[in-house]
Coordinates of C-alpha atoms and ligand atoms in Angstrom, one line a residue:
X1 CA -48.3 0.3 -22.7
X2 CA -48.9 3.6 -23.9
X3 CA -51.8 5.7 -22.0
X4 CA -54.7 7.1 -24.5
X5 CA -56.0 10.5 -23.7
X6 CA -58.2 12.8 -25.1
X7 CA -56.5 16.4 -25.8
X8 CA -59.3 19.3 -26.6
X9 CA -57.1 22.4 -26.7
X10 CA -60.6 24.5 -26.5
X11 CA -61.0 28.2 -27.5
X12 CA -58.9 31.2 -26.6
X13 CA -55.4 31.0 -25.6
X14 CA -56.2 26.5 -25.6
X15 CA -54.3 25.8 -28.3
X16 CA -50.9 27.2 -27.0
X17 CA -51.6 25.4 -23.7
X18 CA -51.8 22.1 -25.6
X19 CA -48.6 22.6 -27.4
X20 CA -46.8 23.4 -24.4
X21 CA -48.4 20.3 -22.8
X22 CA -46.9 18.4 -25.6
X23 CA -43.4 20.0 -25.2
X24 CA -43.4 19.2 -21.6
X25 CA -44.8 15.8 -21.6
X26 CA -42.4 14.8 -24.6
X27 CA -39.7 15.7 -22.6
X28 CA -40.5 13.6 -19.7
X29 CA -40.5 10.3 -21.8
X30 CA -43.8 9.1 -20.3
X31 CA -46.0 7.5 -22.9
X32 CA -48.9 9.2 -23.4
X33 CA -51.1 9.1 -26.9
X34 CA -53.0 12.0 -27.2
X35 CA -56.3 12.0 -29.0
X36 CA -57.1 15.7 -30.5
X37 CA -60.6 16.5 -30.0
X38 CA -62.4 20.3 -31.1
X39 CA -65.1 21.0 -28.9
X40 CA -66.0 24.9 -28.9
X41 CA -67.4 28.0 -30.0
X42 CA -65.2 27.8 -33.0
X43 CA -66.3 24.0 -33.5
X44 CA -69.6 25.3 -33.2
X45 CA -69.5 27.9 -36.0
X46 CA -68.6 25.1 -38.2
X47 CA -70.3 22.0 -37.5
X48 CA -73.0 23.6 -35.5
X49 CA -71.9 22.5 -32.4
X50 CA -69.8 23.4 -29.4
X51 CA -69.8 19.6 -28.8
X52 CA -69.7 17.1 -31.1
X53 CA -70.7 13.7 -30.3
X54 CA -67.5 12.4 -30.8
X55 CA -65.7 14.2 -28.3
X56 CA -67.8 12.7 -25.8
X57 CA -67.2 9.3 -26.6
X58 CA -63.2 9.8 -27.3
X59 CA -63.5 10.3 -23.1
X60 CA -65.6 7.9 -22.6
X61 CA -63.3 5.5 -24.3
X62 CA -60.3 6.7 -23.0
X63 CA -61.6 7.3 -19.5
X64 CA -58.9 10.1 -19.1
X65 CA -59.2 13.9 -21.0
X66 CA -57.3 17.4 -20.5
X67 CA -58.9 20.2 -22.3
X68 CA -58.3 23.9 -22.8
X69 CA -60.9 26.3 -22.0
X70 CA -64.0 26.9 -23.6
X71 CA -66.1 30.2 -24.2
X72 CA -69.4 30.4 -23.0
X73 CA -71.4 33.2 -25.0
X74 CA -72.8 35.4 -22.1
X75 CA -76.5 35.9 -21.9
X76 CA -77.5 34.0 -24.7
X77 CA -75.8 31.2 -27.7
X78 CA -75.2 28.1 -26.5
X79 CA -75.1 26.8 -23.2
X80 CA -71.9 26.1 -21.8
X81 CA -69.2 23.1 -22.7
X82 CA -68.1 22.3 -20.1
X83 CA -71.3 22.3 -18.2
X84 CA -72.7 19.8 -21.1
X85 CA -69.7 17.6 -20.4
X86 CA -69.7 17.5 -16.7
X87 CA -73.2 16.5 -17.1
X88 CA -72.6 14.2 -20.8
X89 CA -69.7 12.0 -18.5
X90 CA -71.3 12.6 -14.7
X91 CA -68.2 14.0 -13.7
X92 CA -69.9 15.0 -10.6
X93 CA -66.5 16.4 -8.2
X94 CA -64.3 19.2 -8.8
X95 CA -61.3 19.6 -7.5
X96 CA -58.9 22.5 -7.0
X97 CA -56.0 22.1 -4.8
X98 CA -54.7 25.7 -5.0
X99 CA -51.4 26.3 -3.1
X100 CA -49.0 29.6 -2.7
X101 CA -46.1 29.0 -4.8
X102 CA -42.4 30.6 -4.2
X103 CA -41.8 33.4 -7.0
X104 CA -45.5 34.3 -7.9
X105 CA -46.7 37.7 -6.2
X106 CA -49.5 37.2 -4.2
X107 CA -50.8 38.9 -0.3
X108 CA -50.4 36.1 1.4
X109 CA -47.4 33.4 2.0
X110 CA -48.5 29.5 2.5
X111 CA -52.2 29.1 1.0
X112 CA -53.0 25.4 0.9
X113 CA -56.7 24.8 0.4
X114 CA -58.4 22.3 -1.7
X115 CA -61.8 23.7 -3.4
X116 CA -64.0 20.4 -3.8
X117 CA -67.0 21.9 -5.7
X118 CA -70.3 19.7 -6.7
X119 CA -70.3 19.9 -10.3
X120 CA -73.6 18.5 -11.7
X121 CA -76.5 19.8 -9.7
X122 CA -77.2 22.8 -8.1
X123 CA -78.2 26.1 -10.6
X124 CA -76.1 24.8 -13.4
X125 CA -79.0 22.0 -14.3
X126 CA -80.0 24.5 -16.8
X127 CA -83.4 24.4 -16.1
X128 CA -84.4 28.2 -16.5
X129 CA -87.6 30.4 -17.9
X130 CA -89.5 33.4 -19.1
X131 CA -92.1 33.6 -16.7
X132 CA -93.5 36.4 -19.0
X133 CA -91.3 39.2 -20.4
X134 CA -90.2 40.6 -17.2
X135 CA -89.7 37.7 -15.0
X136 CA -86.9 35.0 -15.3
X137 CA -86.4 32.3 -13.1
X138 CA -84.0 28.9 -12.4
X139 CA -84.1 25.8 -10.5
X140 CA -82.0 25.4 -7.9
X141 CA -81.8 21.6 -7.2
X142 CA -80.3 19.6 -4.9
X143 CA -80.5 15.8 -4.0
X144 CA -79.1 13.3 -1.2
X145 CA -77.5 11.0 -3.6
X146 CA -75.3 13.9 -5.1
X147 CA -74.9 15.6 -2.0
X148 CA -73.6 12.2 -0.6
X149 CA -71.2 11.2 -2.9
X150 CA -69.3 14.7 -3.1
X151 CA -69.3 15.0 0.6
X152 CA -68.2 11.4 0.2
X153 CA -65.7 12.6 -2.4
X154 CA -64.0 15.4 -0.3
X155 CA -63.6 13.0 2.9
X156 CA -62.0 10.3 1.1
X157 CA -59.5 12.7 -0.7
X158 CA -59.0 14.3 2.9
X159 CA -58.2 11.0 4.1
X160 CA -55.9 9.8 1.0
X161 CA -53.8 12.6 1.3
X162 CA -53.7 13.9 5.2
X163 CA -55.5 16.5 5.4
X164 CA -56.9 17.7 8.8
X165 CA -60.5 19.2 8.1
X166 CA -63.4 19.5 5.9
X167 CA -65.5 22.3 6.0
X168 CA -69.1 22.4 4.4
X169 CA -70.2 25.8 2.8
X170 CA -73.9 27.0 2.5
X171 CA -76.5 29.1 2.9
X172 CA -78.9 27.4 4.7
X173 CA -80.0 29.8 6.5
X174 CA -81.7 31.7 3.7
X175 CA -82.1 28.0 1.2
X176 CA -83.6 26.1 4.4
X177 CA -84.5 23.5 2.4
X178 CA -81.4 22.8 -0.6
X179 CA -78.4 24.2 1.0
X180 CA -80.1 22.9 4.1
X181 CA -80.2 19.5 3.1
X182 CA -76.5 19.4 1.6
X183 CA -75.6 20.7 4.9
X184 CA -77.2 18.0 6.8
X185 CA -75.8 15.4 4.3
X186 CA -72.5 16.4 4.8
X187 CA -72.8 16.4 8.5
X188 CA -74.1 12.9 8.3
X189 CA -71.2 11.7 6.5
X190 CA -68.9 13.7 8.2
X191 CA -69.6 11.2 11.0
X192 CA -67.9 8.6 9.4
X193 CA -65.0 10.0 9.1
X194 CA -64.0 11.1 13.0
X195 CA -60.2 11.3 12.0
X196 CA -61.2 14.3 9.8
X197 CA -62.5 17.4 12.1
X198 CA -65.8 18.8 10.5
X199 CA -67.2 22.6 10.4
X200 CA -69.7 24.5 8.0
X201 CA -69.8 27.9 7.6
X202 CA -72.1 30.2 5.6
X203 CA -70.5 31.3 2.2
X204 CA -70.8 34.9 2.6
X205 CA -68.5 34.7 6.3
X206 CA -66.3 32.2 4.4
X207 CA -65.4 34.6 2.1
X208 CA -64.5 37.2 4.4
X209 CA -62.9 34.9 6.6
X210 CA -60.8 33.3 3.8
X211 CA -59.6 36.8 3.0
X212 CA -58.9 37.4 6.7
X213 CA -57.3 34.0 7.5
X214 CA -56.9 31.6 4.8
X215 CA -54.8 29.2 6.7
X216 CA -58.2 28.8 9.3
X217 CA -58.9 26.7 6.4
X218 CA -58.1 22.9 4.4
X219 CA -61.0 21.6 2.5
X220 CA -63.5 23.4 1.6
X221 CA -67.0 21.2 0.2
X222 CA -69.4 23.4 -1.9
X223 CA -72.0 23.1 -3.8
X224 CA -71.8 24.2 -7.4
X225 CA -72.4 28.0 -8.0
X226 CA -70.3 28.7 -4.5
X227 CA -67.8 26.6 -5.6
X228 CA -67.3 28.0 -8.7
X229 CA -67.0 31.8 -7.1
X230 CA -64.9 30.7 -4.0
X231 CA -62.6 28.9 -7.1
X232 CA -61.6 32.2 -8.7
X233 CA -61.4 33.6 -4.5
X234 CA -59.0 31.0 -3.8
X235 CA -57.1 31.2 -6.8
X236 CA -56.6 35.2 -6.2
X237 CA -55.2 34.2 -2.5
X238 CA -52.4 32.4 -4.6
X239 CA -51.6 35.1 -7.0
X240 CA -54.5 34.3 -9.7
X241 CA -55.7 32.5 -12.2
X242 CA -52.4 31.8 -13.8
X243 CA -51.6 29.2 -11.3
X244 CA -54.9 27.4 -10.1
X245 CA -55.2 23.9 -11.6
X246 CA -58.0 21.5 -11.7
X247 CA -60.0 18.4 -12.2
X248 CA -63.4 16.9 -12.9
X249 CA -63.5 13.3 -11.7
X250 CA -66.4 11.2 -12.2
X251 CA -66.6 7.6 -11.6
X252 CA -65.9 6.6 -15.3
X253 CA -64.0 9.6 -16.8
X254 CA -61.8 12.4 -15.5
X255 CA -61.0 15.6 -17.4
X256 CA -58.2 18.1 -16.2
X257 CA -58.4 21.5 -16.7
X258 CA -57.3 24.8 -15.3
X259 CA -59.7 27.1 -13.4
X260 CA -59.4 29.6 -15.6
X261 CA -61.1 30.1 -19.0
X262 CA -59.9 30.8 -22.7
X263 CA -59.0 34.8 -21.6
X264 CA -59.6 36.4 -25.2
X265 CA -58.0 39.4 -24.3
X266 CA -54.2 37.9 -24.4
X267 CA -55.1 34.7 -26.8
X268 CA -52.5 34.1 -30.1
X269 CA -49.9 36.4 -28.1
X270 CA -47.5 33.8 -26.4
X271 CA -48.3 35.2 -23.1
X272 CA -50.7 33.1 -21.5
X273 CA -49.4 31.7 -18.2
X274 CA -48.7 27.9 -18.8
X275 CA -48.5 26.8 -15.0
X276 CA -52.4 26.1 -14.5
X277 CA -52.7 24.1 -17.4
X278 CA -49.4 21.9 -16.6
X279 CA -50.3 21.7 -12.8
X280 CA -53.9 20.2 -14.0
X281 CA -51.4 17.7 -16.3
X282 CA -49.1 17.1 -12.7
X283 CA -52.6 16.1 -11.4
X284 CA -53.5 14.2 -14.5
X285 CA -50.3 12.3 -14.3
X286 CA -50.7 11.3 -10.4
X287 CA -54.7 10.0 -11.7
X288 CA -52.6 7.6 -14.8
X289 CA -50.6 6.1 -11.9
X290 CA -47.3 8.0 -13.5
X291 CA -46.5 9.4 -10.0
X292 CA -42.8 10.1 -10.6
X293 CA -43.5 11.9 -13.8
X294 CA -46.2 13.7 -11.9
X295 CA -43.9 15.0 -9.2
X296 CA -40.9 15.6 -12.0
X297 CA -43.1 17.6 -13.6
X298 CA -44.6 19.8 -10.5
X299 CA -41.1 19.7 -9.4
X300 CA -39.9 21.1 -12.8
X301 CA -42.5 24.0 -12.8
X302 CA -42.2 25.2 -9.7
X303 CA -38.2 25.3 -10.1
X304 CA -38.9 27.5 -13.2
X305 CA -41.6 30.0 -11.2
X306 CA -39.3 30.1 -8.4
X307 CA -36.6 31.5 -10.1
X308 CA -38.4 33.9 -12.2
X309 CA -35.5 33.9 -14.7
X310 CA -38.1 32.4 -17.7
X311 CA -41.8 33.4 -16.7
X312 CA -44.3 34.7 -18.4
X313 CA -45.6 38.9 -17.7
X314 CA -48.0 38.0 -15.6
X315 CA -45.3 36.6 -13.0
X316 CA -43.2 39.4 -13.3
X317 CA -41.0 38.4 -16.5
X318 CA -41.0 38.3 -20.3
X319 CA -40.9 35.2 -21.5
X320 CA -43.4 33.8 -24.0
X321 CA -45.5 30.9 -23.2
X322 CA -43.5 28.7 -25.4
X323 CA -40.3 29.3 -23.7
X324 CA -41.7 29.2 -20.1
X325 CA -42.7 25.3 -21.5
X326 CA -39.2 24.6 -23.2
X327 CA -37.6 26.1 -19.6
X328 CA -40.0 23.5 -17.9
X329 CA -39.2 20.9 -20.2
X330 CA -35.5 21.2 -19.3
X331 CA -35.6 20.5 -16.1
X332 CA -38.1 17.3 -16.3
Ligands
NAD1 P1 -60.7 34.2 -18.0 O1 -60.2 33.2 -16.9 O2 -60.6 33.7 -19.4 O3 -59.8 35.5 -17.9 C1 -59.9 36.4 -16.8 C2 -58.6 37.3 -16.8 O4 -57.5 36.5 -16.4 C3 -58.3 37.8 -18.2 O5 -57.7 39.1 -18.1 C4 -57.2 36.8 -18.6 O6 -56.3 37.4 -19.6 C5 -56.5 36.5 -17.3 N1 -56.0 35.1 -17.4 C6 -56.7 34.0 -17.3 N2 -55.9 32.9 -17.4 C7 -54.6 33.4 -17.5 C8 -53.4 32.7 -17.6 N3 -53.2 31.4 -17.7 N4 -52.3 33.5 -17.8 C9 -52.4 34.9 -17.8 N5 -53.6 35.5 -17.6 C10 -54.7 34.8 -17.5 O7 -62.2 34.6 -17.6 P2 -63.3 35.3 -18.4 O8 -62.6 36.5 -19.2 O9 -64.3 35.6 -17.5 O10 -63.8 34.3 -19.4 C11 -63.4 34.2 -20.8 C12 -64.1 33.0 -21.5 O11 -63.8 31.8 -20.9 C13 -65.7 33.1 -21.3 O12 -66.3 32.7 -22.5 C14 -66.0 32.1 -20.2 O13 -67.3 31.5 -20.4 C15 -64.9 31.0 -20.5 N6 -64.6 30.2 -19.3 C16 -64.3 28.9 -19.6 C17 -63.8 28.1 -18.6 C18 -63.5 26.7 -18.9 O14 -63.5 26.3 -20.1 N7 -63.3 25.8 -17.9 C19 -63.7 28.6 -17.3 C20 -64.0 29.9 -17.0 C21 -64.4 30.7 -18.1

């Protein structure tokens, strides 16, 4: 039987990630039905929306989405996609296994860290003010329940796929009482798990020390807003954004995307770096139970990126985005 997923190419360079999606998955014969969703800010010029109802409920149907990026006016407009959908489907863990790969320059030689990053609580509830004219202010909220499950989240995935550590990432020093009690959550679960060794350190001295001496690290479990900074850190130990895929998973729906966002600056040029966006589809495939497509695939781009012979400018070559997909596709 065919799989049904929901395809939202997004804003920016989106819609040349989704066709080299297509090109790729076509080639691997796998049978996947994609269902084109718009959700964005140029959906939102036109129907008055960034996220129409129906794009919600084609994931919820299907249970599976990959989507482009989305822009997020700054400062003011509307509030952000892919917040709203995180929050619309609970898709309350993101993760970001990030990995150095051979053929894209970067400082540092074997990075392997998995980012697991709490995605529905924390500053991102959107619940912000006007005091008066000079004074602005946001909730910061945090809860057991969600701290739980994501700690949960990132033992269990340790566990599934042999990693050796977990290590919890706060301020609670400063945030005694929210980063304090997602601290002592994940501690508390970290106690069931006594085949996975346990640390926390304060996100300031992680970032240092991930700069320093990224392999001191495996799994690193944040909470939103330091998960979403220590993302785009991560992803510059491997050689940028280019390369960093990702998921939101949820316990009814799943939606893959890259870390990265719709980069305006380079969009409708055919030079937008593919591999984020086909690494979040290798982790998409692994999720549908394809796992030899999966591993064809991640096989397929990493051959391509290694030999630098058909890579796009920011890796050092010329090729367009299109061709980087059609050399991927080859070698599925
Ligand atoms: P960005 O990730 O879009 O771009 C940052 C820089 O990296 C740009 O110079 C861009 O050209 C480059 N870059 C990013 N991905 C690349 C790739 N695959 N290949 C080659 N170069 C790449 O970040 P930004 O400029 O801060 O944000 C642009 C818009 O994207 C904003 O509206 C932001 O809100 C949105 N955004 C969306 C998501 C998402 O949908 N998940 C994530 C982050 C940002």
């Amino acid at each position: 039987m065919a799989h049904r997923v929901t395809l939202i190419p997004g804003d920016g360079v989106g819609p040349e990630l989704a066709e080299a999606l297509e090109t790729v998955i076509a080639a691997t014969g796998v049978r996947i039905e994609f269902e084109r969703c718009e959700a964005g800010a140029a959906v939102a010029e036109r129907l008055g929306t960034p996220l129409p109802d129906d794009v919600v409920a084609s994931v919820r149907r299907n249970r599976v989405a990959i989507k482009g990026p989305v822009s997020t006016p700054v400062g003011g407009g509307f509030r952000s996609v892919n917040v709203a959908l995180r929050r619309a489907l609970d898709l309350y863990a993101c993760l970001r296994p990030t990995r150095s790969l051979a053929g894209v320059p970067s400082r540092y030689d074997g990075v392997d860290l998995v980012v697991v990053r709490e995605n529905t609580e924390d500053l991102y509830a959107g619940s912000e003010r006007m005091v008066d004219d000079d004074t602005a202010e946001t909730v910061k909220r945090i809860t057991r329940a969600g701290s739980e499950r994501i700690a949960r989240f990132a033992f269990e995935y340790a566990r599934a796929h042999g990693r050796r550590k977990v290590t919890a990432v706060h301020k609670a020093n400063i945030m005694k009482f929210t980063d304090g009690l997602f601290l002592r959550v994940a501690r508390h679960v970290a106690a069931a798990y006594p085949d996975i060794e346990f640390d926390d350190r304060i996100v300031d001295a992680l970032c240092m020390q991930l700069v320093q001496r990224p392999d001191e690290f495996d799994v690193l479990l944040l909470p939103n807003l330091y998960g979403d900074i220590v993302s785009d850190l991560v992803a510059g130990l491997v050689g940028g954004l280019g390369v960093a895929p990702g998921a939101n998973i949820g316990t009814e729906a799943a939606v893959f995307e890259a870390v990265h966002g719709s980069a305006p600056d380079i969009a409708g040029r055919d030079i937008v770096n593919p591999v984020a966006f086909l690494l979040s589809a290798v982790m998409m495939l692994e999720h549908l139970g394809e796992s030899e497509v999966a591993r064809g695939v991640h096989d397929a781009v990493l051959a391509v990126v290694a030999e630098g012979r058909t890579v796009t400018a920011d890796l050092g070559g010329t090729a367009g985005t299109q061709q980087m997909a059609a050399a991927v596709a080859a070698r599925v």
